[in-house]
Coordinates of C-alpha atoms in Angstrom, one line a residue:
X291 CA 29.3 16.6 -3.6
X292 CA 27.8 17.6 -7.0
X293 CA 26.9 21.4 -7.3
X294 CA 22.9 20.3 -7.4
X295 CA 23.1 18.1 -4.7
X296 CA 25.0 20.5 -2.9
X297 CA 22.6 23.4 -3.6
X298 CA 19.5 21.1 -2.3
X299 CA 21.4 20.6 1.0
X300 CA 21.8 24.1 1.5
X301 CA 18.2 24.4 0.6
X302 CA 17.4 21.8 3.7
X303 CA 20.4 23.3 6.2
X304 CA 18.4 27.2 5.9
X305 CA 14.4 25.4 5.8
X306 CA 15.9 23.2 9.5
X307 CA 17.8 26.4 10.6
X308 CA 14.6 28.9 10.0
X309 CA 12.2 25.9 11.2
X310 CA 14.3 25.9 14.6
X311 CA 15.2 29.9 15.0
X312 CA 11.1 30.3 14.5
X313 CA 10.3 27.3 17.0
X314 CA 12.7 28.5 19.8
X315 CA 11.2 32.2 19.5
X316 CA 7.6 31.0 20.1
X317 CA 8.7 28.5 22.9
X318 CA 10.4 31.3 24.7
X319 CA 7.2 31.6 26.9
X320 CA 7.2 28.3 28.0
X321 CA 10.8 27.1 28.3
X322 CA 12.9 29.9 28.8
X323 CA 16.1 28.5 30.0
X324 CA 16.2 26.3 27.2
X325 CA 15.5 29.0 25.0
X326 CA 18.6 31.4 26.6
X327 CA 21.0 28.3 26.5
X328 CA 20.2 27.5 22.5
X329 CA 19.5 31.0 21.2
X330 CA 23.1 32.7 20.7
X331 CA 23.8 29.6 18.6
X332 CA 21.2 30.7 16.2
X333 CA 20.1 33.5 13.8
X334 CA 17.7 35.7 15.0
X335 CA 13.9 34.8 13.2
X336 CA 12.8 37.3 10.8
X337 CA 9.4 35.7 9.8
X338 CA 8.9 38.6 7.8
X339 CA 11.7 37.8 5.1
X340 CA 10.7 33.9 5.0
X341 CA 9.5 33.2 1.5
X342 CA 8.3 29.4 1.1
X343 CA 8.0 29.4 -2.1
X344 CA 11.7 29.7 -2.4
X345 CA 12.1 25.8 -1.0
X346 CA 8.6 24.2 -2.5
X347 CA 9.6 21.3 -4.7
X348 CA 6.5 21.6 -6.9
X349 CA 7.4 17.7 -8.3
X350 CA 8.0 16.6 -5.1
X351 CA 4.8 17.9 -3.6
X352 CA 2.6 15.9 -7.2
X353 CA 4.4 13.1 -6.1
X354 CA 3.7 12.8 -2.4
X355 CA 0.0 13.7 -3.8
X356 CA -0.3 10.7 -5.9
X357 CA 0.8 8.4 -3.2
X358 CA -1.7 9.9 -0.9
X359 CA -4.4 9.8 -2.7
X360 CA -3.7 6.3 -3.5
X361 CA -3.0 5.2 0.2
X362 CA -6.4 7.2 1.0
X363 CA -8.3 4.8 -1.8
X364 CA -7.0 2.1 -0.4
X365 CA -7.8 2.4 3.3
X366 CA -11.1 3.4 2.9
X367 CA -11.6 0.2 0.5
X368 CA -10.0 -2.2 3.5
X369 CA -12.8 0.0 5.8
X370 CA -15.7 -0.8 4.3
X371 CA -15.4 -4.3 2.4
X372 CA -16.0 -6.2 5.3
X373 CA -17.1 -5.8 8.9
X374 CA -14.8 -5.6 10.9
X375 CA -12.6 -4.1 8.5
X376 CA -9.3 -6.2 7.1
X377 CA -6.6 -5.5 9.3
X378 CA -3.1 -6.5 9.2
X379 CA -3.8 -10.4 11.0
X380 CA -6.4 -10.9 7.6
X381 CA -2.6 -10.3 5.7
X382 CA -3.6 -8.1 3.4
X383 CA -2.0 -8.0 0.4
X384 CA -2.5 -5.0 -2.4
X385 CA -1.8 -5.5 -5.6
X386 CA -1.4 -1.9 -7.9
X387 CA -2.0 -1.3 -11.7
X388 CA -0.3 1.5 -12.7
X389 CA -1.4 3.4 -16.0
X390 CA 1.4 5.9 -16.3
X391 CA 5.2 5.6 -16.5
X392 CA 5.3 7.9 -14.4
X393 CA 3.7 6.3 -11.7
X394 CA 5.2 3.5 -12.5
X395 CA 8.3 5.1 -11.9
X396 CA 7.2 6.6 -8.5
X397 CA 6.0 3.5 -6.9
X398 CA 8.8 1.7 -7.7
X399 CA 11.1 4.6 -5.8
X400 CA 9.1 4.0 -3.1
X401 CA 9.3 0.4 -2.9
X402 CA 12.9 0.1 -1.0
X403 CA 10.8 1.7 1.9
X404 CA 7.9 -0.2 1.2
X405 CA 6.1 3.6 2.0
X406 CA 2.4 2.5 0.2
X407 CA 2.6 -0.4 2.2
X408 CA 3.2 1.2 5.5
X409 CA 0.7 4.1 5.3
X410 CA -2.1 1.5 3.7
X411 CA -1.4 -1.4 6.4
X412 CA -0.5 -3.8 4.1
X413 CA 1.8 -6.8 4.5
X414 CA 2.7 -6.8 0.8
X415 CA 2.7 -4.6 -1.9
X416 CA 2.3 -6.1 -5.4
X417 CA 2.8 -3.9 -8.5
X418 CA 1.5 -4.2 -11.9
X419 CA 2.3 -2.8 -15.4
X420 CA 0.0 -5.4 -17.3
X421 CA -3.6 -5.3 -16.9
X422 CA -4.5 -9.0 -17.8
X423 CA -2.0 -10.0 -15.2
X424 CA -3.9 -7.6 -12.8
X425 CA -6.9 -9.6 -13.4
X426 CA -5.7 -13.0 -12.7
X427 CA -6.0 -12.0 -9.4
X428 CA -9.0 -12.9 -7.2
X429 CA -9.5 -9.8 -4.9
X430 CA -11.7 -9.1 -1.8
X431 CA -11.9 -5.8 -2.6
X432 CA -11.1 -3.4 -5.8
X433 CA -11.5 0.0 -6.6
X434 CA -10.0 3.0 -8.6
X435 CA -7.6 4.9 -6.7
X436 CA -7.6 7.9 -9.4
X437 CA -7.3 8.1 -13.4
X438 CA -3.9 5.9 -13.7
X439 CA -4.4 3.9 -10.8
X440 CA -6.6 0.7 -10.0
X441 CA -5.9 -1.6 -7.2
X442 CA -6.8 -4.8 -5.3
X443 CA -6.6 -6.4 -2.1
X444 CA -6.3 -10.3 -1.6
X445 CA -7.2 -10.9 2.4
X446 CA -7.4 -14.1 4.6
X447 CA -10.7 -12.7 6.1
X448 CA -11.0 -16.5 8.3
X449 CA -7.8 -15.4 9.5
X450 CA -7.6 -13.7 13.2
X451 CA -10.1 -16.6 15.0
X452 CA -12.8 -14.4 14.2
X453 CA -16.0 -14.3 12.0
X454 CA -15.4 -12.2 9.2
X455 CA -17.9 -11.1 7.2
X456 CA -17.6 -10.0 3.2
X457 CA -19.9 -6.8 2.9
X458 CA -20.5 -5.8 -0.9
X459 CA -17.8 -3.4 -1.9
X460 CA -20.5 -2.3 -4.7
X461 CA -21.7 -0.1 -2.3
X462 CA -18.3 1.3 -1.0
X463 CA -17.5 2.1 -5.3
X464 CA -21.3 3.0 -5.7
X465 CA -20.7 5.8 -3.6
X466 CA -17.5 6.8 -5.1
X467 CA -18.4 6.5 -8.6
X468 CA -21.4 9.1 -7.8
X469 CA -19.4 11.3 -6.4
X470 CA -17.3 11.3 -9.4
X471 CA -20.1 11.7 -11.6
X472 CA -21.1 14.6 -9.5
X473 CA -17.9 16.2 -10.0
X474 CA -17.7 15.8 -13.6
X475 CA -21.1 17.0 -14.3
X476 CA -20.4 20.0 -12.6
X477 CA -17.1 21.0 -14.5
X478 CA -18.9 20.0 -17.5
X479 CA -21.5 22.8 -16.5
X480 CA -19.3 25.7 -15.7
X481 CA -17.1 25.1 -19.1
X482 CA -20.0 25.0 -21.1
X483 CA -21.4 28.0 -19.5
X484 CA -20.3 31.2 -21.5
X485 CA -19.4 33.4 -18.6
X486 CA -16.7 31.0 -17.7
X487 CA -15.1 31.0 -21.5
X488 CA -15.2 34.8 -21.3
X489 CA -13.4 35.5 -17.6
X490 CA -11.5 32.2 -16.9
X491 CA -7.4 32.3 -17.7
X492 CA -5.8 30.0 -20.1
X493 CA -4.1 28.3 -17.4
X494 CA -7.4 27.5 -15.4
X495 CA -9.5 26.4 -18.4
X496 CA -6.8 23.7 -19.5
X497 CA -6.2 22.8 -15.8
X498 CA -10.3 21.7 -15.9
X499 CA -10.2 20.4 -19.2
X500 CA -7.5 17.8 -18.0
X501 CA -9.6 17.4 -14.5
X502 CA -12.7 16.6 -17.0
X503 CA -10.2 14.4 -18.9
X504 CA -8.8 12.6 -15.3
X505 CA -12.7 12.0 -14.2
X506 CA -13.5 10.4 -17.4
X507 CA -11.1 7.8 -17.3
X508 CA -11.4 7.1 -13.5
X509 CA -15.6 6.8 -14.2
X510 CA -14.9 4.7 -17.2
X511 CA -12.6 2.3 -15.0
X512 CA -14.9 2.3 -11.7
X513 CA -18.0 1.5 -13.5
X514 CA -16.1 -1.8 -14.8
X515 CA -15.8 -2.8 -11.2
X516 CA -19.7 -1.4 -9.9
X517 CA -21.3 -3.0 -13.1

């Protein structure tokens, strides 16, 4: 084993060993002959010298973000495009247009365990680097997932023996596209405002500007879909 690999594992062995030592000390109450039997072959908790921030994997956590929000996007767009919602017997299939390399990279990680496809109850997962290609497509429903993000689903909706009804996923992006309006016109308030120049840090005050920067693009792209 490679010295990072093997640092990561010890990482994991102390985060399971703490996770169980804590677990087995509040579960003493409730099981305590399971507790007496498993304790001695532990380390006694000291809550007070656990410091998280020690095991966070900051890249990890943006990652597992990004895939969130994405699957979150999604599922609300297979919600409300058609009553009842698509469900796995409409075979839903979603096609993703990825704006960033990095992304890129990420959801193609992910692909062995077909994890975006799983968490967004799709039966295929389709992903896209070129944007006419994305176009070709003729979706039931599209949307914006975030600033590098778009997607599509393709759905059988006669499929299931069921009458299926297409409801106008305008009204679904309408929604969404204020809200991100809202947003933006409220971080375009507080950095114009004086105050804010003054007291805000450095790091805050970029952070925003690149939120401001993130909205723009995901407005830009949503309003091609609502107009």
């Amino acid at each position: 084993m490679n010295p990072e690999s093997a640092s990561k594992a010890a990482h994991h062995c102390q985060i399971l060993q703490h996770c169980l030592s804590l677990g087995l000390h509040y579960l003493e109450v409730f099981t305590p002959f399971l507790v007496a039997e498993l304790r001695p072959h532990l380390p006694v908790p000291n809550p007070a010298s656990f410091d998280p921030s020690a095991w966070i994997d900051a890249q990890l956590e943006s990652e597992v973000d990004q895939l969130l929000e994405i699957c979150q996007s999604v599922r609300t767009a297979k919600a409300e495009s058609a009553r009842p919602p698509i469900v796995r017997k409409h075979d839903p299939r979603l096609h993703l247009l990825s704006k960033s390399d990095q992304l890129t990279e990420l959801l193609r990680r992910q692909q062995a365990d077909n994890v975006v496809g799983q968490l967004t109850l799709c039966n295929g997962v389709v992903l896209h680097e070129s944007e006419d290609r994305f176009k070709e497509q003729r979706f039931t429903v599209s949307s914006a997932a975030s600033h590098v993000c778009s997607f599509g689903i393709v759905a059988n909706l006669e499929r299931g023996g069921e009458r299926v009804v297409a409801s106008r996923q305008d009204s679904g992006n309408s929604k969404k596209l204020v809200k991100l309006e809202s947003e933006l016109d409220r971080l375009l308030a507080a950095v114009g405002n004086e105050g804010y120049r003054k007291s805000a840090s450095e790091a805050v005050q970029k952070k925003h500007s690149e939120r401001i920067k993130q909205l723009q693009l995901q407005i830009q792209d949503m309003r091609k879909i609502v107009i």
